[in-house]
């Protein structure tokens, strides 16, 4: 074996070996593993298997079963990325139904001895095309967690997911270009992965708990800047979508829409505004009601219809909340604008 070949093997193996060791630590060696640690360990493991297969397959002819195990790993990358984002950003718990995401990978394991895996074989092209499209679907699905790029980049834990998502997306793109023949060197995928993993680990070292915050991180201290950023996200949602007009709005629903844990939303509103979630939403509803009660365009509307249209479920609740917040009844408020004192 020439020196250049040995160097090539070593460089292309950096990412494979480092992510393999970290995944083993997260999955086996670390005590009291959290859901996030298990998901990240699983993601790094299947990435390692996928890249390791490329490294070994470049220098030796692997049995068809081992080649197809690489495809199995490919089919598991997307589901692990999606579920990791679900827990990290949405603050959701895993459900039994989430196991269905791994069905294609399980089927490939079952049929790995007979699935074609040879260049030039038509069925192999069909099989690999399915794998590529499946990964693309999950990469696109996971991108929904970070569609508001600017706001998410300002949050360290979300920033960690953006970096991880970008790493997976670039690896997918690299192997797509190899598959299409636009990158002629098959080992380039492993080399690219080594470079990206080193960047990823550098980011993790620099940012602390960016990829693995404690699952109850909402109980950890928040700086005023972080708290204000979260509140700005919540306010922007209220003012842009007018979510408060929905009479059935719950903090869980808002949590799903914002991709923030419900406990974090509640905590930020309490710390920044000294309000609970219900009072916070009602403050928007009352402001909207005041705007309508003052408007000539809404003079034909009854106070009750305005109350219901602004998100209140009962007129008594509206009247009580309005009086507390304005020191006037809705009727008194409206009359003040219909017949202002001279």
XYZ file of C-alpha atoms in Angstrom, residues 1-320:
320
model
C 0.000 0.000 0.000
C 1.466 3.355 -1.041
C 1.948 6.237 1.368
C -0.583 8.395 -0.527
C -3.207 5.661 -0.260
C -2.568 5.287 3.468
C -2.886 9.047 3.999
C -6.120 9.056 2.001
C -7.540 6.275 4.159
C -6.560 8.067 7.363
C -8.069 11.411 6.321
C -11.279 9.865 5.018
C -11.597 7.877 8.258
C -11.371 10.868 10.620
C -15.070 11.637 10.464
C -16.086 7.999 10.530
C -13.942 7.172 13.574
C -14.681 10.319 15.598
C -18.451 10.158 15.129
C -18.408 6.403 15.797
C -16.640 6.871 19.112
C -18.953 9.690 20.163
C -22.027 7.669 19.223
C -20.774 4.691 21.267
C -20.232 7.000 24.230
C -23.764 8.412 23.952
C -25.472 5.070 23.352
C -23.507 2.739 25.651
C -20.979 4.356 27.946
C -22.751 7.444 29.228
C -24.936 6.985 32.295
C -28.456 8.403 32.633
C -28.796 9.030 28.905
C -31.490 11.505 27.872
C -33.761 11.121 24.854
C -31.769 13.783 23.023
C -28.516 11.942 23.697
C -29.960 8.678 22.421
C -31.276 10.335 19.258
C -28.018 12.174 18.585
C -26.074 8.988 19.274
C -28.309 7.096 16.856
C -27.893 9.752 14.177
C -24.107 9.781 14.518
C -24.047 5.972 14.475
C -25.969 5.620 11.206
C -23.903 8.423 9.655
C -20.765 6.562 10.729
C -22.014 3.293 9.232
C -22.932 5.046 6.002
C -19.526 6.762 5.719
C -17.608 3.727 6.987
C -19.166 1.631 4.251
C -17.927 4.145 1.687
C -14.392 4.072 3.070
C -14.115 0.277 3.157
C -15.948 -0.203 -0.144
C -13.488 2.114 -1.865
C -10.514 -0.109 -0.995
C -12.056 -3.568 -0.940
C -15.002 -5.452 -2.401
C -17.524 -5.771 0.420
C -20.159 -8.541 0.553
C -23.575 -7.466 -0.689
C -25.051 -7.641 2.829
C -22.533 -5.087 4.149
C -23.106 -2.841 1.147
C -26.827 -2.890 1.826
C -26.272 -2.154 5.512
C -24.933 1.153 4.223
C -28.313 1.705 2.548
C -30.042 0.784 5.814
C -28.024 3.484 7.559
C -28.981 5.949 4.816
C -32.667 5.247 5.409
C -32.284 5.837 9.158
C -30.441 9.174 8.915
C -33.545 11.180 8.008
C -35.797 9.765 10.744
C -33.146 10.326 13.431
C -32.648 13.923 12.263
C -36.391 14.595 12.268
C -37.008 13.090 15.711
C -33.978 14.866 17.164
C -35.383 18.172 15.932
C -38.829 17.305 17.260
C -37.485 16.780 20.782
C -34.894 19.585 20.741
C -36.893 22.394 19.153
C -40.524 21.452 19.737
C -39.878 20.034 23.183
C -42.090 17.048 22.308
C -41.778 13.528 23.663
C -41.310 10.496 21.448
C -44.419 8.452 20.670
C -44.783 4.785 19.741
C -45.948 5.808 16.266
C -42.540 7.437 15.660
C -41.144 3.945 15.163
C -42.868 3.810 11.774
C -40.261 6.233 10.440
C -37.755 3.379 10.560
C -39.886 0.870 8.627
C -37.982 1.288 5.300
C -34.669 0.750 7.108
C -36.071 -2.349 8.829
C -37.242 -3.772 5.484
C -33.806 -3.186 3.957
C -32.248 -5.061 6.889
C -34.624 -7.963 6.298
C -33.931 -8.150 2.566
C -30.288 -7.044 2.626
C -28.992 -10.411 1.319
C -31.004 -10.116 -1.904
C -31.346 -6.362 -2.631
C -29.215 -5.616 -5.731
C -26.168 -3.464 -5.000
C -23.958 -3.422 -8.036
C -23.165 -0.545 -10.368
C -24.869 -1.028 -13.705
C -27.744 -3.055 -12.268
C -31.077 -1.386 -13.105
C -32.679 -2.528 -9.848
C -29.781 -1.029 -7.904
C -30.402 2.339 -9.536
C -34.073 2.088 -8.590
C -33.205 1.099 -5.018
C -30.621 3.837 -4.552
C -32.916 6.442 -6.117
C -35.539 5.556 -3.503
C -32.950 5.979 -0.752
C -31.925 9.402 -2.091
C -35.528 10.613 -2.388
C -36.391 9.310 1.087
C -33.493 11.251 2.578
C -34.461 14.372 0.648
C -37.985 14.123 2.032
C -36.752 13.975 5.613
C -34.230 16.768 5.089
C -37.046 18.943 3.750
C -39.359 17.915 6.589
C -36.692 18.703 9.188
C -36.088 22.098 7.573
C -39.561 23.138 8.758
C -38.123 23.401 12.275
C -35.798 26.194 11.166
C -37.790 27.960 8.461
C -37.505 31.233 10.413
C -33.734 31.168 9.983
C -32.882 34.513 11.597
C -34.889 33.927 14.776
C -33.642 30.356 15.168
C -29.991 31.312 14.638
C -30.221 33.647 17.624
C -31.003 30.658 19.897
C -27.971 28.499 20.689
C -29.825 25.166 20.796
C -31.602 25.932 17.526
C -28.318 27.074 16.012
C -26.863 23.670 16.877
C -29.685 21.976 14.998
C -29.123 24.256 11.988
C -25.450 23.223 11.874
C -26.348 19.534 12.224
C -29.080 19.799 9.568
C -26.650 21.547 7.209
C -24.081 18.785 7.740
C -26.607 16.072 6.853
C -27.889 18.053 3.861
C -24.383 18.607 2.470
C -23.495 14.930 2.857
C -26.717 14.021 1.030
C -25.887 16.492 -1.756
C -22.343 15.142 -2.045
C -23.511 11.556 -2.553
C -26.217 12.690 -4.955
C -23.577 14.343 -7.124
C -21.440 11.199 -6.896
C -24.466 9.105 -7.914
C -25.100 11.406 -10.903
C -21.435 11.186 -11.919
C -20.810 14.899 -11.354
C -18.223 14.078 -8.689
C -15.992 11.320 -10.114
C -14.233 10.399 -6.848
C -16.371 8.100 -4.691
C -14.226 8.667 -1.600
C -14.976 12.382 -1.787
C -18.107 11.763 0.309
C -16.063 10.387 3.209
C -13.497 13.171 2.873
C -16.269 15.789 2.958
C -17.793 14.119 6.011
C -14.468 14.257 7.877
C -14.233 17.982 7.204
C -17.850 18.631 8.230
C -17.599 16.541 11.408
C -14.519 18.466 12.516
C -16.433 21.729 11.963
C -19.430 20.324 13.829
C -17.345 19.243 16.828
C -15.564 22.620 16.846
C -18.957 24.330 17.006
C -20.119 22.076 19.826
C -16.937 22.795 21.793
C -17.331 26.528 21.217
C -21.057 26.730 21.982
C -21.222 24.351 24.955
C -24.602 22.608 25.093
C -25.657 23.562 21.577
C -26.445 19.996 20.479
C -27.140 18.422 23.839
C -28.865 20.838 26.181
C -30.272 19.245 29.254
C -33.818 18.188 28.433
C -35.147 20.455 31.153
C -33.071 23.326 29.829
C -36.028 25.652 30.269
C -35.318 25.412 34.024
C -31.792 26.671 33.495
C -30.982 30.392 33.864
C -31.985 32.547 30.900
C -30.143 35.774 30.211
C -32.223 38.888 29.702
C -31.171 38.890 26.062
C -32.288 35.292 25.505
C -35.570 35.876 27.316
C -36.220 39.031 25.277
C -35.496 37.156 22.043
C -38.010 34.459 22.942
C -40.609 37.081 23.854
C -40.027 38.840 20.528
C -40.710 35.548 18.734
C -43.934 35.068 20.700
C -45.097 38.657 20.117
C -44.278 38.445 16.416
C -46.427 35.319 16.169
C -49.318 37.088 17.900
C -49.103 40.226 15.786
C -48.460 38.513 12.463
C -50.943 35.639 12.622
C -53.390 37.132 15.160
C -53.445 33.736 16.860
C -55.252 35.260 19.835
C -58.451 35.509 17.763
C -58.739 31.724 18.009
C -60.985 31.128 21.054
C -59.541 27.619 21.479
C -55.878 28.689 21.435
C -53.799 26.775 23.988
C -50.196 27.093 25.020
C -49.578 23.604 23.594
C -50.865 24.718 20.184
C -48.736 27.855 20.281
C -45.792 25.686 21.331
C -46.174 23.541 18.217
C -46.504 26.556 15.935
C -43.473 28.333 17.414
C -41.388 25.152 17.802
C -40.722 26.145 21.424
C -41.460 24.123 24.578
C -44.678 25.192 26.292
C -42.843 25.567 29.617
C -40.382 27.958 28.015
C -43.188 30.100 26.561
C -44.917 30.254 29.929
C -41.689 31.105 31.731
C -40.693 33.900 29.348
C -44.127 35.542 29.485
C -44.069 35.347 33.261
C -40.528 36.683 33.654
C -40.778 39.427 31.052
C -44.367 40.603 31.544
C -45.406 39.227 34.936
C -48.424 37.618 33.255
C -49.645 34.060 32.891
C -50.424 32.701 29.427
C -54.173 33.345 29.667
C -53.703 36.970 30.742
C -51.127 37.474 27.982
C -53.522 36.258 25.281
C -56.422 38.223 26.752
C -54.345 41.399 26.647
C -54.172 41.050 22.860
C -57.876 40.259 22.656
C -58.802 43.326 24.703
C -56.585 45.574 22.578
C -58.296 44.232 19.471
C -61.710 44.750 21.062
C -60.788 48.341 21.991
C -59.729 49.013 18.417
C -63.050 47.715 17.111
C -65.144 49.512 19.718
C -63.487 52.795 18.727
C -63.908 52.187 14.997
C -66.845 53.650 13.115
C -66.758 50.611 10.851
C -67.757 48.392 13.809
C -70.595 50.569 15.119
C -73.259 48.251 13.623
C -71.730 45.321 15.574
C -72.965 44.454 19.046
C -70.504 44.297 21.901
C -71.201 40.581 22.214
C -70.322 39.923 18.557
C -67.089 41.902 18.930
C -66.228 39.924 22.072
C -66.711 36.577 20.328
C -64.855 37.730 17.197
C -61.901 38.765 19.359
C -61.513 35.285 20.813
C -63.602 35.296 23.987
C -65.845 32.311 24.661
C -68.346 34.177 26.814
C -69.593 37.734 27.141
C -69.272 37.638 30.934
C -65.587 36.734 30.690
C -65.087 39.533 28.176
C -66.840 42.117 30.339
C -64.867 41.147 33.434
